[in-house]
Amino acid sequence: MRWGAGSVSGDMTRTAVLAILARHGGLSRAEIAEQLELSPATITTITRRLLDAGLVEEGEPRTSHTGRPSIPLELVPDSAHALGVQVAHEHVTGVLTQLDATVVHGFRHPFDPSRPDAVDVLTTLIRSEIESAAERRLPLLGVGIAVPGVVEPETGTLRMSVRLGWTGMPLAARMRAALGVPVFVDNDISAVTAAERLYGAGADCADFLLVAIGEGIGLGMVLDGAPYRGAAGAAGEFGHMPILQDGPVCSCGNRGCLETQVSTESLLRRARELGIVGPAASLEDLRAVAAEGDQAGLDLLHRAGELLGRALAGSVNLLGPERVVVIGEISMLWPFLAASFHRALADHLLPCVRETSIDTRPWADDLIAIGAAGIVLATPLAAPRQSIRSGV
Ligand SMILES: [Zn+2]
């Protein structure tokens, strides 16, 4: 397993050590070094800091296969927590997670990002969650906020979010000043990709893609062990891959983007236009109509699966990942897209990448919030065991 130096918010090596202990527990320094393909000296330095911070503890010595005693290291899961918050255009979803990514508390509130005081509303909401963690005496490492848009990884400034209608927003700096705790902001898909890298599909795989399909379409990339962000953090706009000549106008202003054919929003809009579902229908209604065998509905989804398969085949041919995971609200419709999707893949994947595993994952509403908590865990633990200052 290779661990690149780059990351969502900094050096991921320390987090990789925490994550491997969360997944396997009871590993010696030598075993950690071997599994992460890092030098024993590096692991010794990192684990010393983690021990000093109380995030990791030594277990009972045991005799290794070489006959020499080895000391297993164990995570102290409740030694630190992270608050992860997903800001979307209609709601805010959050989780409080332990160091091992176990969710100990969750919340969801309606949210209107177009309000002039939207950031203040968000601050108040997060402050009350920080206070309730403090009342329960849960040490907090910080707050991770995941937003749909282009974020400067170094500063946590949201450069642009079409969905939230926010531009040039120094969100991390404002939140940090208002809350008095470390706050990290990242793009929502990047946050989920980092969490997958640590705890999920990417944990044992140095090259993987995460395709997220909901109202928009995003692509998270881990290449050669490190998240790939592109110049100015703008990589991964898979939804704006041009696939149709003279297609409909996309939210980006161009024509014929993948997003205009495959996002849940575009599928629902098209289904309404074609009279497949009623004007106020939901995604669930579209699923039900397809399940009943409505031919026009099935044709629409079949076409979407085919276009997605072709676009993804192009990306897999280009990047050569070992694994691709598809997530998002689209999973509800997946049974009706899957056949044409896999056929299109089979038609367009090059022989050298046919072994790439491509899986879909059921959608969970708190998946992005858990990823946001992962932003905190994936950040150098500059302020380990930071407790909440009184008066915050
Ligand atoms: Zn577009």
CSV table of C-alpha atoms and ligand atoms in Angstrom, one decimal:
chain,number,residue,atom,x,y,z
A,1,MET,CA,0.0,0.0,0.0
A,2,ARG,CA,1.4,3.4,-0.9
A,3,TRP,CA,0.7,6.6,1.0
A,4,GLY,CA,1.4,9.7,-1.0
A,5,ALA,CA,2.6,12.8,0.7
A,6,GLY,CA,-0.3,15.0,-0.5
A,7,SER,CA,-3.7,14.9,1.2
A,8,VAL,CA,-6.9,16.8,1.6
A,9,SER,CA,-5.5,19.0,4.2
A,10,GLY,CA,-2.0,18.0,4.8
A,11,ASP,CA,0.2,15.0,5.7
A,12,MET,CA,-2.0,11.9,5.8
A,13,THR,CA,0.6,9.6,7.3
A,14,ARG,CA,-0.4,10.1,10.9
A,15,THR,CA,-4.0,9.6,10.0
A,16,ALA,CA,-3.1,6.5,8.1
A,17,VAL,CA,-1.6,5.1,11.3
A,18,LEU,CA,-4.7,6.0,13.3
A,19,ALA,CA,-6.9,4.5,10.5
A,20,ILE,CA,-5.0,1.2,10.3
A,21,LEU,CA,-5.2,0.9,14.1
A,22,ALA,CA,-9.0,1.6,13.9
A,23,ARG,CA,-9.4,-1.1,11.3
A,24,HIS,CA,-7.1,-3.8,12.7
A,25,GLY,CA,-6.1,-2.8,16.2
A,26,GLY,CA,-3.3,-4.3,18.2
A,27,LEU,CA,-0.5,-3.9,15.6
A,28,SER,CA,3.2,-3.5,16.5
A,29,ARG,CA,5.2,-0.6,15.1
A,30,ALA,CA,6.9,-3.0,12.8
A,31,GLU,CA,3.6,-4.4,11.5
A,32,ILE,CA,2.3,-0.8,10.9
A,33,ALA,CA,5.5,0.1,9.0
A,34,GLU,CA,5.1,-3.0,6.9
A,35,GLN,CA,1.5,-2.5,6.1
A,36,LEU,CA,1.8,1.2,5.3
A,37,GLU,CA,5.1,0.6,3.4
A,38,LEU,CA,6.8,3.3,5.5
A,39,SER,CA,10.1,3.2,7.3
A,40,PRO,CA,10.2,1.9,10.9
A,41,ALA,CA,11.9,5.2,11.9
A,42,THR,CA,8.9,7.2,10.5
A,43,ILE,CA,6.4,5.0,12.3
A,44,THR,CA,8.4,5.3,15.6
A,45,THR,CA,8.3,9.1,15.4
A,46,ILE,CA,4.6,9.2,14.5
A,47,THR,CA,3.5,6.7,17.2
A,48,ARG,CA,5.5,8.6,19.8
A,49,ARG,CA,3.5,11.7,19.1
A,50,LEU,CA,0.3,9.8,19.2
A,51,LEU,CA,1.2,8.1,22.5
A,52,ASP,CA,2.1,11.5,24.0
A,53,ALA,CA,-1.2,12.9,22.8
A,54,GLY,CA,-3.1,10.0,24.4
A,55,LEU,CA,-4.7,9.0,21.2
A,56,VAL,CA,-2.9,5.6,21.2
A,57,GLU,CA,-1.8,3.3,24.0
A,58,GLU,CA,0.5,0.3,24.3
A,59,GLY,CA,-1.0,-3.1,24.9
A,60,GLU,CA,0.5,-6.1,26.8
A,61,PRO,CA,3.8,-7.2,25.2
A,62,ARG,CA,3.6,-10.4,23.2
A,63,THR,CA,6.2,-12.7,21.6
A,64,SER,CA,6.5,-12.2,17.9
A,65,HIS,CA,7.3,-14.9,15.4
A,66,THR,CA,11.0,-13.9,15.5
A,67,GLY,CA,11.0,-14.7,19.3
A,68,ARG,CA,11.5,-11.0,20.2
A,69,PRO,CA,8.8,-9.4,22.3
A,70,SER,CA,6.6,-6.9,20.4
A,71,ILE,CA,4.3,-4.3,21.9
A,72,PRO,CA,1.0,-3.9,20.2
A,73,LEU,CA,-0.4,-0.4,19.9
A,74,GLU,CA,-4.1,0.2,20.4
A,75,LEU,CA,-6.3,3.2,19.5
A,76,VAL,CA,-8.1,5.0,22.3
A,77,PRO,CA,-11.3,5.5,20.3
A,78,ASP,CA,-12.9,8.0,22.7
A,79,SER,CA,-9.7,10.0,23.3
A,80,ALA,CA,-10.7,12.5,20.6
A,81,HIS,CA,-13.8,13.4,18.5
A,82,ALA,CA,-14.4,15.3,15.3
A,83,LEU,CA,-17.6,17.1,14.3
A,84,GLY,CA,-18.4,16.7,10.7
A,85,VAL,CA,-20.9,18.9,9.0
A,86,GLN,CA,-22.3,18.7,5.4
A,87,VAL,CA,-23.7,22.0,4.2
A,88,ALA,CA,-26.1,21.5,1.3
A,89,HIS,CA,-28.6,23.8,-0.4
A,90,GLU,CA,-31.6,22.7,1.6
A,91,HIS,CA,-30.2,21.2,4.8
A,92,VAL,CA,-27.2,20.8,7.2
A,93,THR,CA,-26.4,17.3,8.3
A,94,GLY,CA,-23.8,16.6,11.0
A,95,VAL,CA,-22.2,13.8,12.9
A,96,LEU,CA,-19.9,13.6,15.9
A,97,THR,CA,-17.4,10.8,15.4
A,98,GLN,CA,-14.8,9.1,17.6
A,99,LEU,CA,-11.2,8.7,16.5
A,100,ASP,CA,-12.1,5.4,14.9
A,101,ALA,CA,-14.9,7.1,12.8
A,102,THR,CA,-17.7,5.6,14.9
A,103,VAL,CA,-20.6,8.0,14.9
A,104,VAL,CA,-21.8,8.8,18.4
A,105,HIS,CA,-24.3,11.5,17.6
A,106,GLY,CA,-26.1,12.8,14.4
A,107,PHE,CA,-28.3,15.8,13.5
A,108,ARG,CA,-30.0,17.3,10.5
A,109,HIS,CA,-31.6,20.7,10.2
A,110,PRO,CA,-33.3,22.6,7.3
A,111,PHE,CA,-30.9,25.3,5.9
A,112,ASP,CA,-31.3,28.2,3.5
A,113,PRO,CA,-27.9,29.3,2.1
A,114,SER,CA,-29.5,32.2,0.3
A,115,ARG,CA,-30.4,34.0,3.5
A,116,PRO,CA,-28.1,37.0,4.2
A,117,ASP,CA,-27.3,35.7,7.6
A,118,ALA,CA,-26.8,32.1,6.4
A,119,VAL,CA,-23.2,31.8,7.8
A,120,ASP,CA,-24.3,33.1,11.2
A,121,VAL,CA,-27.1,30.6,11.3
A,122,LEU,CA,-24.6,27.8,10.5
A,123,THR,CA,-22.2,29.1,13.2
A,124,THR,CA,-24.9,29.1,15.8
A,125,LEU,CA,-25.9,25.6,14.9
A,126,ILE,CA,-22.3,24.3,15.1
A,127,ARG,CA,-21.7,26.2,18.3
A,128,SER,CA,-24.6,24.5,20.0
A,129,GLU,CA,-23.2,21.1,18.9
A,130,ILE,CA,-19.7,22.0,20.2
A,131,GLU,CA,-21.3,23.1,23.5
A,132,SER,CA,-23.2,19.8,23.9
A,133,ALA,CA,-20.0,17.8,23.2
A,134,ALA,CA,-18.3,19.9,25.9
A,135,GLU,CA,-21.1,19.2,28.4
A,136,ARG,CA,-20.5,15.5,27.8
A,137,ARG,CA,-16.8,16.1,28.3
A,138,LEU,CA,-15.9,14.7,24.9
A,139,PRO,CA,-12.5,16.0,23.7
A,140,LEU,CA,-12.9,17.6,20.3
A,141,LEU,CA,-10.1,17.8,17.7
A,142,GLY,CA,-12.0,20.2,15.5
A,143,VAL,CA,-14.8,20.8,13.0
A,144,GLY,CA,-14.8,19.6,9.4
A,145,ILE,CA,-17.2,21.3,7.0
A,146,ALA,CA,-18.0,19.7,3.6
A,147,VAL,CA,-19.5,22.0,0.9
A,148,PRO,CA,-20.5,21.5,-2.7
A,149,GLY,CA,-18.0,23.7,-4.6
A,150,VAL,CA,-14.4,24.6,-5.3
A,151,VAL,CA,-12.4,25.0,-2.1
A,152,GLU,CA,-8.8,26.2,-1.7
A,153,PRO,CA,-7.3,23.3,0.3
A,154,GLU,CA,-4.7,25.5,2.0
A,155,THR,CA,-7.1,28.1,3.4
A,156,GLY,CA,-10.5,26.5,3.5
A,157,THR,CA,-11.9,29.4,1.4
A,158,LEU,CA,-14.9,28.5,-0.8
A,159,ARG,CA,-14.0,29.9,-4.2
A,160,MET,CA,-17.3,29.2,-5.8
A,161,SER,CA,-20.4,27.1,-5.1
A,162,VAL,CA,-23.2,27.3,-7.6
A,163,ARG,CA,-25.4,25.2,-5.4
A,164,LEU,CA,-25.0,27.4,-2.3
A,165,GLY,CA,-24.7,30.6,-4.3
A,166,TRP,CA,-21.6,31.5,-2.3
A,167,THR,CA,-18.4,33.0,-3.9
A,168,GLY,CA,-15.1,33.9,-2.4
A,169,MET,CA,-16.3,32.9,1.1
A,170,PRO,CA,-13.4,32.5,3.7
A,171,LEU,CA,-15.5,30.0,5.5
A,172,ALA,CA,-12.8,28.3,7.5
A,173,ALA,CA,-11.4,31.6,8.8
A,174,ARG,CA,-14.8,33.0,9.7
A,175,MET,CA,-15.8,29.8,11.5
A,176,ARG,CA,-12.5,29.5,13.3
A,177,ALA,CA,-12.7,33.1,14.6
A,178,ALA,CA,-16.3,32.6,15.7
A,179,LEU,CA,-16.0,29.2,17.3
A,180,GLY,CA,-12.5,29.2,18.7
A,181,VAL,CA,-11.7,25.6,17.6
A,182,PRO,CA,-9.9,24.3,14.6
A,183,VAL,CA,-12.2,24.4,11.6
A,184,PHE,CA,-11.4,22.7,8.2
A,185,VAL,CA,-13.4,23.2,5.1
A,186,ASP,CA,-13.3,21.0,2.0
A,187,ASN,CA,-15.2,20.0,-1.1
A,188,ASP,CA,-17.9,17.4,-0.2
A,189,ILE,CA,-16.6,14.8,-2.7
A,190,SER,CA,-13.0,15.3,-1.6
A,191,ALA,CA,-14.1,14.8,2.0
A,192,VAL,CA,-15.8,11.5,1.2
A,193,THR,CA,-12.9,10.4,-0.9
A,194,ALA,CA,-10.5,11.0,2.0
A,195,ALA,CA,-12.7,9.0,4.3
A,196,GLU,CA,-12.9,6.2,1.8
A,197,ARG,CA,-9.1,6.3,1.6
A,198,LEU,CA,-8.7,5.9,5.3
A,199,TYR,CA,-11.6,3.6,6.3
A,200,GLY,CA,-13.3,2.4,3.2
A,201,ALA,CA,-12.8,1.1,-0.3
A,202,GLY,CA,-9.5,2.9,-0.7
A,203,ALA,CA,-7.9,1.7,2.5
A,204,ASP,CA,-6.0,-1.1,0.7
A,205,CYS,CA,-5.8,0.4,-2.7
A,206,ALA,CA,-3.5,3.3,-3.9
A,207,ASP,CA,-5.4,4.1,-7.1
A,208,PHE,CA,-9.2,4.5,-6.9
A,209,LEU,CA,-12.0,6.7,-8.1
A,210,LEU,CA,-15.1,7.7,-6.2
A,211,VAL,CA,-18.0,8.8,-8.4
A,212,ALA,CA,-20.8,10.6,-6.6
A,213,ILE,CA,-24.1,11.0,-8.4
A,214,GLY,CA,-26.9,13.0,-6.9
A,215,GLU,CA,-28.2,16.4,-7.9
A,216,GLY,CA,-24.7,17.0,-9.2
A,217,ILE,CA,-22.0,14.6,-10.3
A,218,GLY,CA,-18.5,14.7,-8.8
A,219,LEU,CA,-15.4,12.5,-9.0
A,220,GLY,CA,-12.9,12.0,-6.2
A,221,MET,CA,-9.5,10.6,-7.2
A,222,VAL,CA,-6.7,9.0,-5.3
A,223,LEU,CA,-3.8,8.4,-7.6
A,224,ASP,CA,-0.6,6.8,-6.6
A,225,GLY,CA,-1.7,7.0,-3.0
A,226,ALA,CA,-2.6,10.6,-2.8
A,227,PRO,CA,-5.8,12.5,-3.4
A,228,TYR,CA,-5.5,14.3,-6.7
A,229,ARG,CA,-6.9,17.9,-6.7
A,230,GLY,CA,-5.6,19.4,-9.8
A,231,ALA,CA,-4.4,23.0,-10.2
A,232,ALA,CA,-6.4,25.3,-7.9
A,233,GLY,CA,-8.4,22.3,-6.5
A,234,ALA,CA,-10.7,22.2,-9.5
A,235,ALA,CA,-10.2,18.6,-10.6
A,236,GLY,CA,-13.0,16.1,-10.6
A,237,GLU,CA,-15.7,17.9,-12.4
A,238,PHE,CA,-16.8,14.6,-14.0
A,239,GLY,CA,-20.4,16.0,-14.4
A,240,HIS,CA,-19.2,18.5,-16.9
A,241,MET,CA,-17.6,16.0,-19.2
A,242,PRO,CA,-19.1,16.9,-22.7
A,243,ILE,CA,-21.0,13.9,-24.0
A,244,LEU,CA,-23.7,15.3,-26.3
A,245,GLN,CA,-23.3,17.5,-29.3
A,246,ASP,CA,-25.8,20.4,-29.0
A,247,GLY,CA,-27.3,18.9,-25.8
A,248,PRO,CA,-29.2,20.9,-23.3
A,249,VAL,CA,-27.6,23.8,-21.4
A,250,CYS,CA,-25.9,22.7,-18.2
A,251,SER,CA,-25.8,24.7,-14.9
A,252,CYS,CA,-22.1,25.5,-15.9
A,253,GLY,CA,-23.3,27.3,-19.0
A,254,ASN,CA,-22.0,24.8,-21.5
A,255,ARG,CA,-24.1,22.4,-23.5
A,256,GLY,CA,-24.4,18.6,-23.4
A,257,CYS,CA,-22.5,17.9,-20.1
A,258,LEU,CA,-23.0,14.4,-18.5
A,259,GLU,CA,-24.8,16.1,-15.6
A,260,THR,CA,-27.6,17.2,-17.9
A,261,GLN,CA,-28.4,13.5,-18.6
A,262,VAL,CA,-27.5,11.5,-15.6
A,263,SER,CA,-27.8,13.6,-12.4
A,264,THR,CA,-30.9,12.8,-10.3
A,265,GLU,CA,-32.1,16.3,-10.8
A,266,SER,CA,-31.9,16.0,-14.6
A,267,LEU,CA,-33.5,12.6,-14.7
A,268,LEU,CA,-36.4,13.8,-12.6
A,269,ARG,CA,-36.8,16.9,-14.7
A,270,ARG,CA,-36.8,14.9,-17.9
A,271,ALA,CA,-39.2,12.3,-16.5
A,272,ARG,CA,-41.6,15.1,-15.6
A,273,GLU,CA,-41.3,16.7,-19.0
A,274,LEU,CA,-42.0,13.4,-20.7
A,275,GLY,CA,-45.1,12.8,-18.5
A,276,ILE,CA,-43.5,9.7,-17.0
A,277,VAL,CA,-44.2,11.1,-13.6
A,278,GLY,CA,-46.3,14.0,-12.3
A,279,PRO,CA,-45.1,17.5,-12.0
A,280,ALA,CA,-44.5,17.2,-8.2
A,281,ALA,CA,-43.0,13.7,-8.4
A,282,SER,CA,-40.0,12.7,-6.3
A,283,LEU,CA,-37.1,10.4,-7.1
A,284,GLU,CA,-38.9,7.6,-5.2
A,285,ASP,CA,-41.9,8.1,-7.6
A,286,LEU,CA,-39.6,7.7,-10.6
A,287,ARG,CA,-38.2,4.5,-9.0
A,288,ALA,CA,-41.7,3.2,-8.4
A,289,VAL,CA,-42.8,3.9,-12.0
A,290,ALA,CA,-39.7,2.1,-13.4
A,291,ALA,CA,-40.3,-0.8,-11.0
A,292,GLU,CA,-43.8,-1.2,-12.4
A,293,GLY,CA,-42.2,-1.6,-15.9
A,294,ASP,CA,-43.1,1.8,-17.5
A,295,GLN,CA,-41.3,1.6,-20.8
A,296,ALA,CA,-40.6,5.3,-21.2
A,297,GLY,CA,-39.2,5.4,-17.6
A,298,LEU,CA,-37.1,2.4,-18.2
A,299,ASP,CA,-35.8,3.9,-21.6
A,300,LEU,CA,-34.8,7.1,-19.8
A,301,LEU,CA,-32.8,5.3,-17.1
A,302,HIS,CA,-31.4,2.8,-19.6
A,303,ARG,CA,-30.0,5.8,-21.7
A,304,ALA,CA,-28.6,7.4,-18.5
A,305,GLY,CA,-26.8,4.2,-17.6
A,306,GLU,CA,-25.3,3.9,-21.1
A,307,LEU,CA,-24.0,7.5,-21.1
A,308,LEU,CA,-22.6,7.1,-17.6
A,309,GLY,CA,-20.9,3.8,-18.6
A,310,ARG,CA,-19.3,5.4,-21.6
A,311,ALA,CA,-18.1,8.5,-19.7
A,312,LEU,CA,-16.7,6.3,-16.9
A,313,ALA,CA,-15.0,4.0,-19.4
A,314,GLY,CA,-13.2,7.0,-20.8
A,315,SER,CA,-12.0,8.0,-17.3
A,316,VAL,CA,-10.9,4.5,-16.4
A,317,ASN,CA,-9.0,4.1,-19.6
A,318,LEU,CA,-7.3,7.5,-18.9
A,319,LEU,CA,-6.4,7.0,-15.2
A,320,GLY,CA,-6.2,3.2,-14.8
A,321,PRO,CA,-7.6,2.9,-11.3
A,322,GLU,CA,-7.7,-0.4,-9.4
A,323,ARG,CA,-11.2,0.3,-8.1
A,324,VAL,CA,-14.2,2.5,-8.7
A,325,VAL,CA,-17.0,3.1,-6.2
A,326,VAL,CA,-20.2,4.8,-7.3
A,327,ILE,CA,-22.2,6.5,-4.5
A,328,GLY,CA,-25.0,8.9,-4.2
A,329,GLU,CA,-28.8,9.2,-4.3
A,330,ILE,CA,-28.6,7.6,-7.8
A,331,SER,CA,-28.3,4.2,-6.0
A,332,MET,CA,-32.1,4.2,-5.6
A,333,LEU,CA,-32.4,4.0,-9.4
A,334,TRP,CA,-29.4,1.7,-9.9
A,335,PRO,CA,-31.3,-1.5,-10.6
A,336,PHE,CA,-32.6,0.2,-13.8
A,337,LEU,CA,-29.3,1.7,-15.0
A,338,ALA,CA,-27.0,-1.2,-14.1
A,339,ALA,CA,-27.4,-3.4,-17.2
A,340,SER,CA,-26.8,-0.6,-19.8
A,341,PHE,CA,-24.1,0.9,-17.6
A,342,HIS,CA,-22.1,-2.4,-17.5
A,343,ARG,CA,-22.7,-3.1,-21.2
A,344,ALA,CA,-21.3,0.4,-22.1
A,345,LEU,CA,-18.3,-0.3,-19.9
A,346,ALA,CA,-17.7,-3.6,-21.5
A,347,ASP,CA,-17.9,-2.0,-24.9
A,348,HIS,CA,-15.4,0.8,-24.1
A,349,LEU,CA,-12.9,-0.4,-21.5
A,350,LEU,CA,-9.5,-1.2,-22.9
A,351,PRO,CA,-8.4,-4.8,-22.2
A,352,CYS,CA,-5.6,-3.6,-19.8
A,353,VAL,CA,-8.2,-2.1,-17.4
A,354,ARG,CA,-10.9,-4.7,-17.6
A,355,GLU,CA,-9.9,-6.0,-14.2
A,356,THR,CA,-10.9,-2.7,-12.5
A,357,SER,CA,-13.5,-3.5,-9.9
A,358,ILE,CA,-16.6,-1.2,-10.2
A,359,ASP,CA,-19.0,-1.3,-7.3
A,360,THR,CA,-22.0,0.7,-6.2
A,361,ARG,CA,-22.7,1.6,-2.6
A,362,PRO,CA,-26.1,2.2,-1.0
A,363,TRP,CA,-26.6,5.8,-0.2
A,364,ALA,CA,-26.7,7.0,3.4
A,365,ASP,CA,-27.7,10.6,4.3
A,366,ASP,CA,-24.8,11.1,6.7
A,367,LEU,CA,-22.1,9.8,4.4
A,368,ILE,CA,-20.8,13.2,3.5
A,369,ALA,CA,-20.9,14.4,7.1
A,370,ILE,CA,-18.8,11.4,8.1
A,371,GLY,CA,-16.4,12.4,5.4
A,372,ALA,CA,-16.4,15.9,6.8
A,373,ALA,CA,-15.4,14.5,10.2
A,374,GLY,CA,-12.7,12.7,8.3
A,375,ILE,CA,-11.2,16.0,7.1
A,376,VAL,CA,-10.4,16.8,10.8
A,377,LEU,CA,-9.0,13.3,11.4
A,378,ALA,CA,-6.9,13.6,8.2
A,379,THR,CA,-5.4,16.8,9.3
A,380,PRO,CA,-2.1,17.0,11.2
A,381,LEU,CA,-3.0,16.7,14.8
A,382,ALA,CA,-1.7,20.1,15.6
A,383,ALA,CA,-3.9,20.5,18.6
A,384,PRO,CA,-4.5,17.0,19.9
A,385,ARG,CA,-7.0,16.5,22.7
A,386,GLN,CA,-7.9,20.1,22.4
A,387,SER,CA,-10.7,20.7,24.8
A,388,ILE,CA,-13.4,23.3,24.3
A,389,ARG,CA,-12.5,26.6,25.8
A,390,SER,CA,-14.9,27.9,28.3
A,391,GLY,CA,-17.1,30.7,27.0
A,392,VAL,CA,-17.0,29.4,23.4
B,1,ZN,ZN,-21.7,21.5,-17.3
